[in-house]
Coordinates of C-alpha atoms and ligand atoms in Angstrom, one line a residue:
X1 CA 0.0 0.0 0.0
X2 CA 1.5 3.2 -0.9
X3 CA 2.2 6.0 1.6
X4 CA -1.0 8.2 2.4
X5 CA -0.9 11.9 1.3
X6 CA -2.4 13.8 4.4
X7 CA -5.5 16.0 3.0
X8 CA -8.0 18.7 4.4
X9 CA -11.1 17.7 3.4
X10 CA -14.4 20.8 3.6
X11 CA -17.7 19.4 2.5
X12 CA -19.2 23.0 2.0
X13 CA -22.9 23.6 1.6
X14 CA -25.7 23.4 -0.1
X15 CA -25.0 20.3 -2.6
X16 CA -21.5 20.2 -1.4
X17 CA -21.8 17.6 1.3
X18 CA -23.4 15.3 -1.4
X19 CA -20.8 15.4 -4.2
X20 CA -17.7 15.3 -2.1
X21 CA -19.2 12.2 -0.5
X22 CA -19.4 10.4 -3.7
X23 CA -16.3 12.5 -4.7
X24 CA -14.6 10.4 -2.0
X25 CA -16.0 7.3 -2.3
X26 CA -14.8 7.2 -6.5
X27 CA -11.0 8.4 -5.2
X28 CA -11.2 5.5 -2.6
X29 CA -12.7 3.1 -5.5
X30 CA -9.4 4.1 -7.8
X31 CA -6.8 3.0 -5.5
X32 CA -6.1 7.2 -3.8
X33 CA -3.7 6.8 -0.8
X34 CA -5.4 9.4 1.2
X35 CA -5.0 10.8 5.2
X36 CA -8.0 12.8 5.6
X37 CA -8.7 15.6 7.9
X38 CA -12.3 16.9 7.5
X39 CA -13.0 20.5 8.3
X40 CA -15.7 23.0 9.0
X41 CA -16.2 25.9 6.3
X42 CA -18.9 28.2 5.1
X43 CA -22.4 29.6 6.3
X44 CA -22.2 27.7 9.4
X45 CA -19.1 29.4 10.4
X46 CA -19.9 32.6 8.4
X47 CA -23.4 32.4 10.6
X48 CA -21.6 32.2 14.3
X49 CA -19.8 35.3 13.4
X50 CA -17.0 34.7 11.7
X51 CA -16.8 37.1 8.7
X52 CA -14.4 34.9 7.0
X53 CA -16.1 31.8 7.1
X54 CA -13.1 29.6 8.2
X55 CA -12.2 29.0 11.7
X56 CA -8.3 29.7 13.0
X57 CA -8.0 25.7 13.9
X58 CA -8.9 25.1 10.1
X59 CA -6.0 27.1 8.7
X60 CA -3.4 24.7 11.2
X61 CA -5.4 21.5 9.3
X62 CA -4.2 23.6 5.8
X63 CA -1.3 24.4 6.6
X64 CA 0.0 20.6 7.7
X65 CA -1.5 19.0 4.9
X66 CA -0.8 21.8 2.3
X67 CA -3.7 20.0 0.1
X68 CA -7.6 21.3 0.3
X69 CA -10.3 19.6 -1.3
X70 CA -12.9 21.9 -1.1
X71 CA -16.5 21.7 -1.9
X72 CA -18.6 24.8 -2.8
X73 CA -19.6 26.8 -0.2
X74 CA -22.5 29.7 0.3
X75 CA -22.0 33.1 1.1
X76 CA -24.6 34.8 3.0
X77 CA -26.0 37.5 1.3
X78 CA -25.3 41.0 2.7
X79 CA -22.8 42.8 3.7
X80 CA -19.5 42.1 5.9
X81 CA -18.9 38.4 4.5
X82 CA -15.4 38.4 3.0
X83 CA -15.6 35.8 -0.3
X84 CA -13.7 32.8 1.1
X85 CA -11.7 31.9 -1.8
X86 CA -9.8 35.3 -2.0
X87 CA -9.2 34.6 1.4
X88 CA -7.5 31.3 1.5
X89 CA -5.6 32.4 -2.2
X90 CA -4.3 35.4 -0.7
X91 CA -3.7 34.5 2.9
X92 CA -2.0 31.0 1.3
X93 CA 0.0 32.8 -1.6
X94 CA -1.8 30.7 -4.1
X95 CA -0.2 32.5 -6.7
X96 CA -1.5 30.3 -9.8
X97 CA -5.2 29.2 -10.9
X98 CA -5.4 26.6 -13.5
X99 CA -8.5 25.8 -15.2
X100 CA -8.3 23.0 -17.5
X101 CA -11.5 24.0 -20.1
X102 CA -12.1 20.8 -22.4
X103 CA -15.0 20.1 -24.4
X104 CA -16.6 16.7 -24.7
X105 CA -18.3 16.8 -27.9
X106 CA -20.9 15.0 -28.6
X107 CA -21.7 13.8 -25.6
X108 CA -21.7 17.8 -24.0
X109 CA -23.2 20.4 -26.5
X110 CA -20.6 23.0 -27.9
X111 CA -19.1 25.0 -31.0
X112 CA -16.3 23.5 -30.2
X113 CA -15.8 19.9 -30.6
X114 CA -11.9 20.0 -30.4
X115 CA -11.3 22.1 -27.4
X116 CA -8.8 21.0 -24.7
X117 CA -7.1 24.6 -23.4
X118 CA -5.6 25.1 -20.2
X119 CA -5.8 28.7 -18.3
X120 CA -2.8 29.6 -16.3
X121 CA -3.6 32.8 -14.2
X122 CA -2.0 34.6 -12.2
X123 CA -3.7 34.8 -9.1
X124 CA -1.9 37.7 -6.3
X125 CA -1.0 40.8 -8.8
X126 CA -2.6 43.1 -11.3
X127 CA -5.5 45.4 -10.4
X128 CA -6.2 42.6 -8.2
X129 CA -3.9 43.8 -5.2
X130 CA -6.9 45.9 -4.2
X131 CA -5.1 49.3 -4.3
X132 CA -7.6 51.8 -5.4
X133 CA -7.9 55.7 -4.4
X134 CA -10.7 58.4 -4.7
X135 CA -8.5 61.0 -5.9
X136 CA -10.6 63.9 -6.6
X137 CA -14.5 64.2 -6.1
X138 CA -14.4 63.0 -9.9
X139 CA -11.7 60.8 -10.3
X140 CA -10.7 57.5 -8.7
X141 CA -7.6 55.1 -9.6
X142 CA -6.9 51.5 -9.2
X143 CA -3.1 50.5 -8.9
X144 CA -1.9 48.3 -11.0
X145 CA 1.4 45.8 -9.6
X146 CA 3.4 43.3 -11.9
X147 CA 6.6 42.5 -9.9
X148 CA 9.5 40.2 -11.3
X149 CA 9.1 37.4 -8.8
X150 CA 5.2 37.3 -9.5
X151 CA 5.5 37.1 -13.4
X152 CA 8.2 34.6 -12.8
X153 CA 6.4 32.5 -10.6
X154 CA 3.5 32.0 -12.9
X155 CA 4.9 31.8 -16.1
X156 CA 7.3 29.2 -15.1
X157 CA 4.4 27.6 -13.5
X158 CA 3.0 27.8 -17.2
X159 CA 5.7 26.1 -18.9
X160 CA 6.4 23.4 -15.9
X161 CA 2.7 22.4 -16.5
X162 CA 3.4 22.2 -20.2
X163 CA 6.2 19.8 -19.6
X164 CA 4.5 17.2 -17.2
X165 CA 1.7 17.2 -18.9
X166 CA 3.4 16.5 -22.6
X167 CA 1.7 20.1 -23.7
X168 CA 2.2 21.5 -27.4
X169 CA 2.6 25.1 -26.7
X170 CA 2.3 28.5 -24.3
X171 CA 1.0 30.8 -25.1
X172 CA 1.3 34.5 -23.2
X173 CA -1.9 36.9 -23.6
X174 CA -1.1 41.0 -22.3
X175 CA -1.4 44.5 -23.8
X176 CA 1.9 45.4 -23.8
X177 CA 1.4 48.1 -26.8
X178 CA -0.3 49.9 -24.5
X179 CA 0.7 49.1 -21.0
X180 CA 4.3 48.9 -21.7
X181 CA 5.7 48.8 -18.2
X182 CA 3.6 46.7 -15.9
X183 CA 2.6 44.4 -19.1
X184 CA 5.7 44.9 -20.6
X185 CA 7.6 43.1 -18.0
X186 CA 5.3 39.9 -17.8
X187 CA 6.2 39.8 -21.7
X188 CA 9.8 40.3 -20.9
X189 CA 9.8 37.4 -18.7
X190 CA 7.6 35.2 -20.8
X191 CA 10.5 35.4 -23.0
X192 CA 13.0 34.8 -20.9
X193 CA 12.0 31.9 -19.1
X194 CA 10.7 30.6 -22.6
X195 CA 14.1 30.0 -23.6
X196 CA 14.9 27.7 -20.6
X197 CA 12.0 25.5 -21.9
X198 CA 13.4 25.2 -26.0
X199 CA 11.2 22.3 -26.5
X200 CA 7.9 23.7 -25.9
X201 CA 7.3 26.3 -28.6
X202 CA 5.9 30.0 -27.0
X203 CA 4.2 32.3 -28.8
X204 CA 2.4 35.4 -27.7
X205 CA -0.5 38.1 -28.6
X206 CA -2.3 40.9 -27.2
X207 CA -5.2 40.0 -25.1
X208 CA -8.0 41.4 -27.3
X209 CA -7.1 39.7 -30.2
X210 CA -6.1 36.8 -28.7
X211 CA -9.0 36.2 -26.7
X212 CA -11.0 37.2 -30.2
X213 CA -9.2 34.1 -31.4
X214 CA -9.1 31.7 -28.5
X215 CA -12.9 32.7 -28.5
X216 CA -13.5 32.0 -32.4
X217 CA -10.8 28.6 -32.5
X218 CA -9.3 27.3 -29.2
X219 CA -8.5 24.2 -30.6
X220 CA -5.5 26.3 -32.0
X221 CA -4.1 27.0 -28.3
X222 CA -2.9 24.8 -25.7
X223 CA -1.1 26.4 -22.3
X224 CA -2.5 30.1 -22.1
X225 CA -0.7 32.1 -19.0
X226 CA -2.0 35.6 -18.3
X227 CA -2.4 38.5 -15.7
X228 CA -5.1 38.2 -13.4
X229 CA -7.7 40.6 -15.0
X230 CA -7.8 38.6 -18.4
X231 CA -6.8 35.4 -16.7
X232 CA -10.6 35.8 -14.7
X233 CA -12.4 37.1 -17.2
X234 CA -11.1 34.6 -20.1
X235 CA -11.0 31.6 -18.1
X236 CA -14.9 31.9 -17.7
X237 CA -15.1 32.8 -21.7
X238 CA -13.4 29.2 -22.1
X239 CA -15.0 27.3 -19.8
X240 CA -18.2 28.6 -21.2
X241 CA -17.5 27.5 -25.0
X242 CA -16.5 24.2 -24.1
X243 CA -20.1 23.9 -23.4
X244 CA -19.3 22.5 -20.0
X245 CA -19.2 24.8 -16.9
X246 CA -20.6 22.6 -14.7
X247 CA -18.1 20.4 -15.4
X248 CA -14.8 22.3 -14.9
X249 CA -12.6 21.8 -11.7
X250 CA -10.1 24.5 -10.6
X251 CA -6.9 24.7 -8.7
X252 CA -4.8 27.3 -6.8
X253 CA -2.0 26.6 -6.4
X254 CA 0.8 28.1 -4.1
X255 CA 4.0 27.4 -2.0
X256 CA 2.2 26.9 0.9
X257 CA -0.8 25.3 0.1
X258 CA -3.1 24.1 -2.9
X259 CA -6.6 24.1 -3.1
X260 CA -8.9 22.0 -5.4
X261 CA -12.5 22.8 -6.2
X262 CA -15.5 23.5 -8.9
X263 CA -16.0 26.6 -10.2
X264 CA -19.5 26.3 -10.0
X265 CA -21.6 27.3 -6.7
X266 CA -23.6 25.5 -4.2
X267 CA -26.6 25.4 -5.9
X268 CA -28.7 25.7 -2.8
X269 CA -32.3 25.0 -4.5
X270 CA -30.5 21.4 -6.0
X271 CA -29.0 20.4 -2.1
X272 CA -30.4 17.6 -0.7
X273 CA -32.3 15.9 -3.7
X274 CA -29.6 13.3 -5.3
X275 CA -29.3 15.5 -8.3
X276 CA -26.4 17.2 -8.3
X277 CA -23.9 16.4 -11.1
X278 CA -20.4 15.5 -8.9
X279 CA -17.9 15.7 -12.3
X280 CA -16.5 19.5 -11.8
X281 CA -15.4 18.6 -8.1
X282 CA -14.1 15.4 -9.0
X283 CA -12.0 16.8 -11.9
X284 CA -10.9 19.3 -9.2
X285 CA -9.6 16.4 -7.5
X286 CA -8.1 15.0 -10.0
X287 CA -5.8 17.7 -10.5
X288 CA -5.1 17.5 -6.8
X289 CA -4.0 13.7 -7.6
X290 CA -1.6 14.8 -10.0
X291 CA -0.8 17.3 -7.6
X292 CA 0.0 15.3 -5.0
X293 CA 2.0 12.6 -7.4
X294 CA -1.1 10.0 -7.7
X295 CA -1.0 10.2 -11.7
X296 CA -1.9 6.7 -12.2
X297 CA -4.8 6.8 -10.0
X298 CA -5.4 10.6 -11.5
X299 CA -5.6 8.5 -14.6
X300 CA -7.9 5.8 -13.1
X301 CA -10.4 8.6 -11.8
X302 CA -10.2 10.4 -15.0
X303 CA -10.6 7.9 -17.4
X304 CA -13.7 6.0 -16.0
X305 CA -15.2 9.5 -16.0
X306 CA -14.5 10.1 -19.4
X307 CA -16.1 6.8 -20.2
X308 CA -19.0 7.3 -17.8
X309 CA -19.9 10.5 -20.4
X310 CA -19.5 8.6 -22.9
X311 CA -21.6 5.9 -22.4
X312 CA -24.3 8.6 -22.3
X313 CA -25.2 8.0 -18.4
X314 CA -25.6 11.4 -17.8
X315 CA -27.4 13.7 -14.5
X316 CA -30.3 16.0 -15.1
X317 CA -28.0 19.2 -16.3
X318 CA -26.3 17.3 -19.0
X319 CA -28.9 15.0 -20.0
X320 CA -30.1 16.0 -23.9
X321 CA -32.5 13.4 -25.7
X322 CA -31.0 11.3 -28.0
X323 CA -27.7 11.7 -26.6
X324 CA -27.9 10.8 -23.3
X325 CA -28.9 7.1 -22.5
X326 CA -29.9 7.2 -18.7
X327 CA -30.8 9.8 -16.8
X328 CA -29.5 9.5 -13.2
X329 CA -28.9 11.4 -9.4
X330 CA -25.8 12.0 -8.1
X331 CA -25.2 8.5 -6.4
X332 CA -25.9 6.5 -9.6
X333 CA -23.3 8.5 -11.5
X334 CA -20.9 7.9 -9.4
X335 CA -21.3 4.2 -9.2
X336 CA -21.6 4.2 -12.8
X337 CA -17.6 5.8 -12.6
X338 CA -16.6 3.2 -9.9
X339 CA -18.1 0.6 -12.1
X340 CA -16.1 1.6 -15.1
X341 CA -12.2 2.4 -12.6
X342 CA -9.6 0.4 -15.0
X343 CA -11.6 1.5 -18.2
X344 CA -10.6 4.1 -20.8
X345 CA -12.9 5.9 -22.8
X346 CA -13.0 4.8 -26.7
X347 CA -14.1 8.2 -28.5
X348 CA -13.1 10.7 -26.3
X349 CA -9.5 10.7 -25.7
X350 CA -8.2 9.3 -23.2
X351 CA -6.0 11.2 -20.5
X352 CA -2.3 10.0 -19.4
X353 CA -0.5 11.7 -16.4
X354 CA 2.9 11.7 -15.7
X355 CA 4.8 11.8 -12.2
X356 CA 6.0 15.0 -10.9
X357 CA 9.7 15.9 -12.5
X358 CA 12.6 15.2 -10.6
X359 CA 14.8 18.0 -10.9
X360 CA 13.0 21.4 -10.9
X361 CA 14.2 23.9 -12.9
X362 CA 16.7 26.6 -11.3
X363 CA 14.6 30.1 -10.4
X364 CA 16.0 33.1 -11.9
X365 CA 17.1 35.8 -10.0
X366 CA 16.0 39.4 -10.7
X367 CA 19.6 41.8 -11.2
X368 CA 20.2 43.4 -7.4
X369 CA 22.9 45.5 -9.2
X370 CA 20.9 48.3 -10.7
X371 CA 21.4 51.5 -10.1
X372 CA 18.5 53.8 -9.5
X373 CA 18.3 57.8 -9.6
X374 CA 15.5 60.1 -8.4
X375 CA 15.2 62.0 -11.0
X376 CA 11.9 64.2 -10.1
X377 CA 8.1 63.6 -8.8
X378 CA 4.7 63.4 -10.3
X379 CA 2.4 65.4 -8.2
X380 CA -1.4 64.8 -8.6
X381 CA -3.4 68.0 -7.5
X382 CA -7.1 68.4 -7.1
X383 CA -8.3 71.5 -9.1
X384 CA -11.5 72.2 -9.5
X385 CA -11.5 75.1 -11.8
X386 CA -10.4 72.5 -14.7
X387 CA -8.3 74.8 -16.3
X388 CA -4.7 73.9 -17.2
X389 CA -3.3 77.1 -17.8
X390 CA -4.1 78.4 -14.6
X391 CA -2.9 75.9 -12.8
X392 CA 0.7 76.1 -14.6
X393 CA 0.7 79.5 -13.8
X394 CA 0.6 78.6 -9.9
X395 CA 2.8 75.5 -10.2
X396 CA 4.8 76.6 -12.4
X397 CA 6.3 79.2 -10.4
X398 CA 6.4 76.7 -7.3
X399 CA 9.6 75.0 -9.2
X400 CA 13.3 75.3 -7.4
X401 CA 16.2 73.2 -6.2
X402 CA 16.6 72.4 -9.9
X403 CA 13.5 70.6 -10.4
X404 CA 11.1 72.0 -13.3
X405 CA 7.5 71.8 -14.6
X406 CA 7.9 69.7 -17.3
X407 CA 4.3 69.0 -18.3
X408 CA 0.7 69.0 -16.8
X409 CA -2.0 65.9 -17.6
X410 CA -5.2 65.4 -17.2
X411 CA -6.0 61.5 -17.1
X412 CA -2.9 61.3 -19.1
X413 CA -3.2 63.4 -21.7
X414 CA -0.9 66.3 -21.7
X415 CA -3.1 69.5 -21.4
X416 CA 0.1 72.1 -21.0
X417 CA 2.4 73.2 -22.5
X418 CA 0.2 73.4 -25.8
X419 CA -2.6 71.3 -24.6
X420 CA -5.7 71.6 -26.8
X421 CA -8.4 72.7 -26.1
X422 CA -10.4 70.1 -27.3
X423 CA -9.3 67.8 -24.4
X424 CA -11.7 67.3 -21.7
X425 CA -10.8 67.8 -18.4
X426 CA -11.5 66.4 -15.0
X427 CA -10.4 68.0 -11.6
X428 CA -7.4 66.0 -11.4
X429 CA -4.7 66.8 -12.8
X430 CA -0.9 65.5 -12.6
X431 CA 1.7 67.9 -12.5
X432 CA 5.5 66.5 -13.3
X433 CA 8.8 68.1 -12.1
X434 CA 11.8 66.8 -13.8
X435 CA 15.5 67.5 -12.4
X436 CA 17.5 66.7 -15.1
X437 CA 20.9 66.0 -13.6
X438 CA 18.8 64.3 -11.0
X439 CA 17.5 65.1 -7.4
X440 CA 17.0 63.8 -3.9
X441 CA 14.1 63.3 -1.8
X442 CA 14.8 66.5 0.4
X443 CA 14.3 68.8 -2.3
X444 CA 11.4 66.6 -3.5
X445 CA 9.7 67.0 -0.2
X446 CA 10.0 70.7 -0.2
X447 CA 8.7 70.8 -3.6
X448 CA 5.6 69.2 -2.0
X449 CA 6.1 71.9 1.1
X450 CA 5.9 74.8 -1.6
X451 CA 2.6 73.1 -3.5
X452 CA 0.6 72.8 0.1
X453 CA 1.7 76.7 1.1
X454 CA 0.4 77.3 -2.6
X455 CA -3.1 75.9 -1.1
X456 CA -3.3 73.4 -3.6
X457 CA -5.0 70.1 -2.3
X458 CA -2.4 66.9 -3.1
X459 CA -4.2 64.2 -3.7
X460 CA -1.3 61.8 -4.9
X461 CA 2.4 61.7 -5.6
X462 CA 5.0 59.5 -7.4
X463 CA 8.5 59.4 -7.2
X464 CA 10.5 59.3 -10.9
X465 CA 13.6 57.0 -10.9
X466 CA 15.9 56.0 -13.7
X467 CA 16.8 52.1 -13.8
X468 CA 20.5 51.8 -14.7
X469 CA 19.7 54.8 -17.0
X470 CA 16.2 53.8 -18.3
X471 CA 12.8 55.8 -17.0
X472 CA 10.6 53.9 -14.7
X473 CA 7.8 56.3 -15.7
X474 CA 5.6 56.3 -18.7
X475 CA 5.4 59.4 -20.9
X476 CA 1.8 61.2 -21.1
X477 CA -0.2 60.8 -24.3
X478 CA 1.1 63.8 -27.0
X479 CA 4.6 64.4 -24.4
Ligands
LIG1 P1 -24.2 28.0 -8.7 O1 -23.0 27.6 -9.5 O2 -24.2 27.4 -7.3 O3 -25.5 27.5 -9.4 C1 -26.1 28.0 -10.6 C2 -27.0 27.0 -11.2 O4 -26.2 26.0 -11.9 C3 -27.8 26.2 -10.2 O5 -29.1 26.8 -10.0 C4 -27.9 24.9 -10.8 O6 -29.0 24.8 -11.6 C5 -26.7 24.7 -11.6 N1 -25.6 23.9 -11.0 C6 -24.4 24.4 -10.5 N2 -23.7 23.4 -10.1 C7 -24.4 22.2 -10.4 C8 -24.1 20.9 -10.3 N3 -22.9 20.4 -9.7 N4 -25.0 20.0 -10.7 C9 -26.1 20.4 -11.3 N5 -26.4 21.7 -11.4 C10 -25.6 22.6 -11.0 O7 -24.2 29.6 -8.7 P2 -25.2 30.6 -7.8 O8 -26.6 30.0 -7.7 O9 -24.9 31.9 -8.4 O10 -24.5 30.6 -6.4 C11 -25.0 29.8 -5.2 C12 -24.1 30.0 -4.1 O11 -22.8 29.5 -4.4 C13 -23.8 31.5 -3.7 O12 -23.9 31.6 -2.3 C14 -22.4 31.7 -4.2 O13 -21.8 32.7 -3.4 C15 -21.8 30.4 -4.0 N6 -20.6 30.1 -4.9 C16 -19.6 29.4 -4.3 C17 -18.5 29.1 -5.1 C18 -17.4 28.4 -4.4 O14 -17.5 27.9 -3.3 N7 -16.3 28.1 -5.1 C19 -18.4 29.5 -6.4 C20 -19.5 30.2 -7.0 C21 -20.6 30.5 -6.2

């Protein structure tokens, strides 16, 4: 018998209880070598008073076993409930989310009868860290953050993926034309790590086209890593056109900890009434079987589903006339699996898993030796006149210890010098100092000093460095 792999186990509500039993019993059925710890998540905890739905003894349980199964859960409606999944992702660093979106054609409707994608997203970063301002009574912001060691992480996670799992190709989706910094570095380290993987061919494209064709023809794609913004929004698009949301498991995946789920919801009006279709929580587990080096019995689990599909036996949400040969409830389907562990399906294809890698590949270190210079400050003001040239007027004069108005923006347009006035303007405006020799942070802050005896409300400022010579600051639109 082969070692056990402690697990943490949450049954979840609504139908949750009822497919992760019969989750269970099909792992047990294929031969999983599983230690399982069970814990409490969802309403009931959320109900006693705990906003984040997950007692402190549950996150020991996680963090011994490093592997959650977890069925869907409900949150209360109403305010104060923090969404559990961001919780665990972000207090777990589960930096990756991998949805596998396949279609199953004929047996599951779709336009796409050759679909088997995979969407790598990033899962910590992006407009996703949750920094966002009210600047001005008009305008607000929403920080966007790519770091090194984030893009890194994930697209290496990509192409790892690619090589266990004998993939064709990765492909990276960003808008780098336009964002050229924050998406400009994921696409810089796309294709550096790309060349540390020479036999799995890379290509990229920006996101709108990209997901335009992904969305028209995703047999032609294989691996697809991205941001978290597109990741979420075009992992959904995919899993849709495969025809089979209710069918798709998910994993985070960090250093920590990884979690293993559905993506659907816990159906509350279903619970309780042997109907609920079991599949996309027990392809969530199987990923946690490859996870956790089962493949073979990942390959067991996987296969008899694929055959179960395919021999039409089908629950109510799936089931189409002429298609489907039985309808059944939740515990016939799965015995119809268990009954069919050590088959393969023969139309759909069938799946083969591989054991983890030995040797991981090294990590790459981002360059400490740069050298960075201050070279001036971006200083958002709130001006509620709207009008540029006034505003230069006063902040132009405000300029001193070498540092200049260089231009003035409005949502990054530049509105002076020789704005037009055609450009519409909010009340916020950026106003940047430039020191071209360079500056330091003294005469940066009196700068500010100067701006606030001006009486001029600040409502943001950025500091402008040089990286071994090259800006770390975008120019405005017509600078
Ligand atoms: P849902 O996915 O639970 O259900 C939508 C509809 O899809 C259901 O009415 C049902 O007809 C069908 N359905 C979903 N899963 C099915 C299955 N396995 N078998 C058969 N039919 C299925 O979405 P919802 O109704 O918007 O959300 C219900 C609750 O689930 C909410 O409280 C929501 O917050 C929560 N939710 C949890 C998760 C999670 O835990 N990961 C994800 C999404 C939603």
């Amino acid at each position: 018998m082969a070692k056990k792999t402690p697990i943490t186990v949450a049954h979840g509500d609504g139908i949750g209880p009822e497919i992760m039993n019969v989750t269970l019993q099909i792992l047990e059925a294929a031969g999983a070598a599983l230690d399982i710890e069970t814990i409490e998540i969802g309403e009931k905890v959320y109900l006693r008073g705990n906003s984040t739905g997950i007692e402190p003894s549950s996150w020991e349980s996680l963090l011994r076993t490093r592997v959650f199964l977890k069925a869907p859960i409900t949150t209360p409606q109403g305010g104060g409930f923090k969404s559990l999944n961001v919780t665990t992702r972000k207090t777990l660093g589960q930096y990756a989310n991998v949805r596998p979106c396949v279609s199953y054609f004929p047996f599951v409707d779709t336009k796409h009868p050759n679909m088997d994608l995979v969407i790598v997203r990033e899962n910590e970063e992006d407009l996703y860290a949750g920094i966002e301002y009210q600047l001005t009574p008009e305008v607000t912001s929403c920080i966007k953050l790519i770091s090194r060691p984030g893009s890194e992480k994930i697209v290496r996670y990509a192409f790892e993926y690619a090589r266990r799992h004998n993939r064709k190709k990765v492909t990276v989706f960003m808008k780098d034309n336009i964002m050229k910094m924050t998406d400009g570095l994921f696409h810089k380290v796309f294709d550096e790590i790309a060349k540390e993987y020479p036999d799995i061919p890379n290509e990229a494209w920006i996101v709108d086209i990209g997901a335009a064709k992904m969305a028209d023809g995703p047999e032609n794609f294989d691996v697809i890593v991205m941001p978290n913004l597109y990741g979420d929004i075009l992992s959904d698009v995919a899993a849709q056109i495969a025809g089979s949301v209710g069918l798709a498991g998910s994993a985070n995946i960090g250093d920590k900890c990884a979690m293993f789920e559905a993506i659907h919801g816990s159906a509350p009006r279903r619970a309780g009434q042997n109907l609920a279709n079991p599949s996309g929580l027990l392809l969530g587990a199987v990923l946690m079987l490859v996870h956790i080096d089962q493949p073979e019995v990942a390959e067991r689990v996987h296969n008899a589903w694929l055959r179960t599909i395919e021999d039409g036996i089908h629950t109510y949400d799936i089931f189409t006339e002429g298609v489907s040969t039985q309808k059944v409830g939740t515990k016939e389907f799965a015995a119809a699996v268990i009954a069919r562990v050590g088959q393969k399906p023969n139309r759909l294809k069938a799946v083969t898993y591989a054991r983890r890698p030995a040797a991981k590949a090294a990590r790459a270190v981002t360059d400490l030796s740069t050298t960075v210079e201050l070279k001036g400050i971006d200083v958002f003001v709130y001006w509620p006149s709207r009008d540029p040239e006034a505003l230069a007027a006063v902040v132009g004069k405000l300029a001193g210890d070498g540092l200049s108005l260089q231009m003035i923006d409005n949502r990054g347009v530049k509105v002076w010098p020789a704005g037009r006035a055609e450009t519409f303007c909010t009340d916020s405006f950026r106003c940047r100092y430039i020191a071209e020799g360079g500056t330091d942070q003294a005469k940066c802050v009196s700068l500010l000093a100067r701006v606030a005896q001006a009486g001029i409300e600040i409502a943001a400022t950025q500091a402008l460095h040089t990286f071994d010579g090259q800006p770390g600051f975008s120019l405005a639109q017509g600078q």
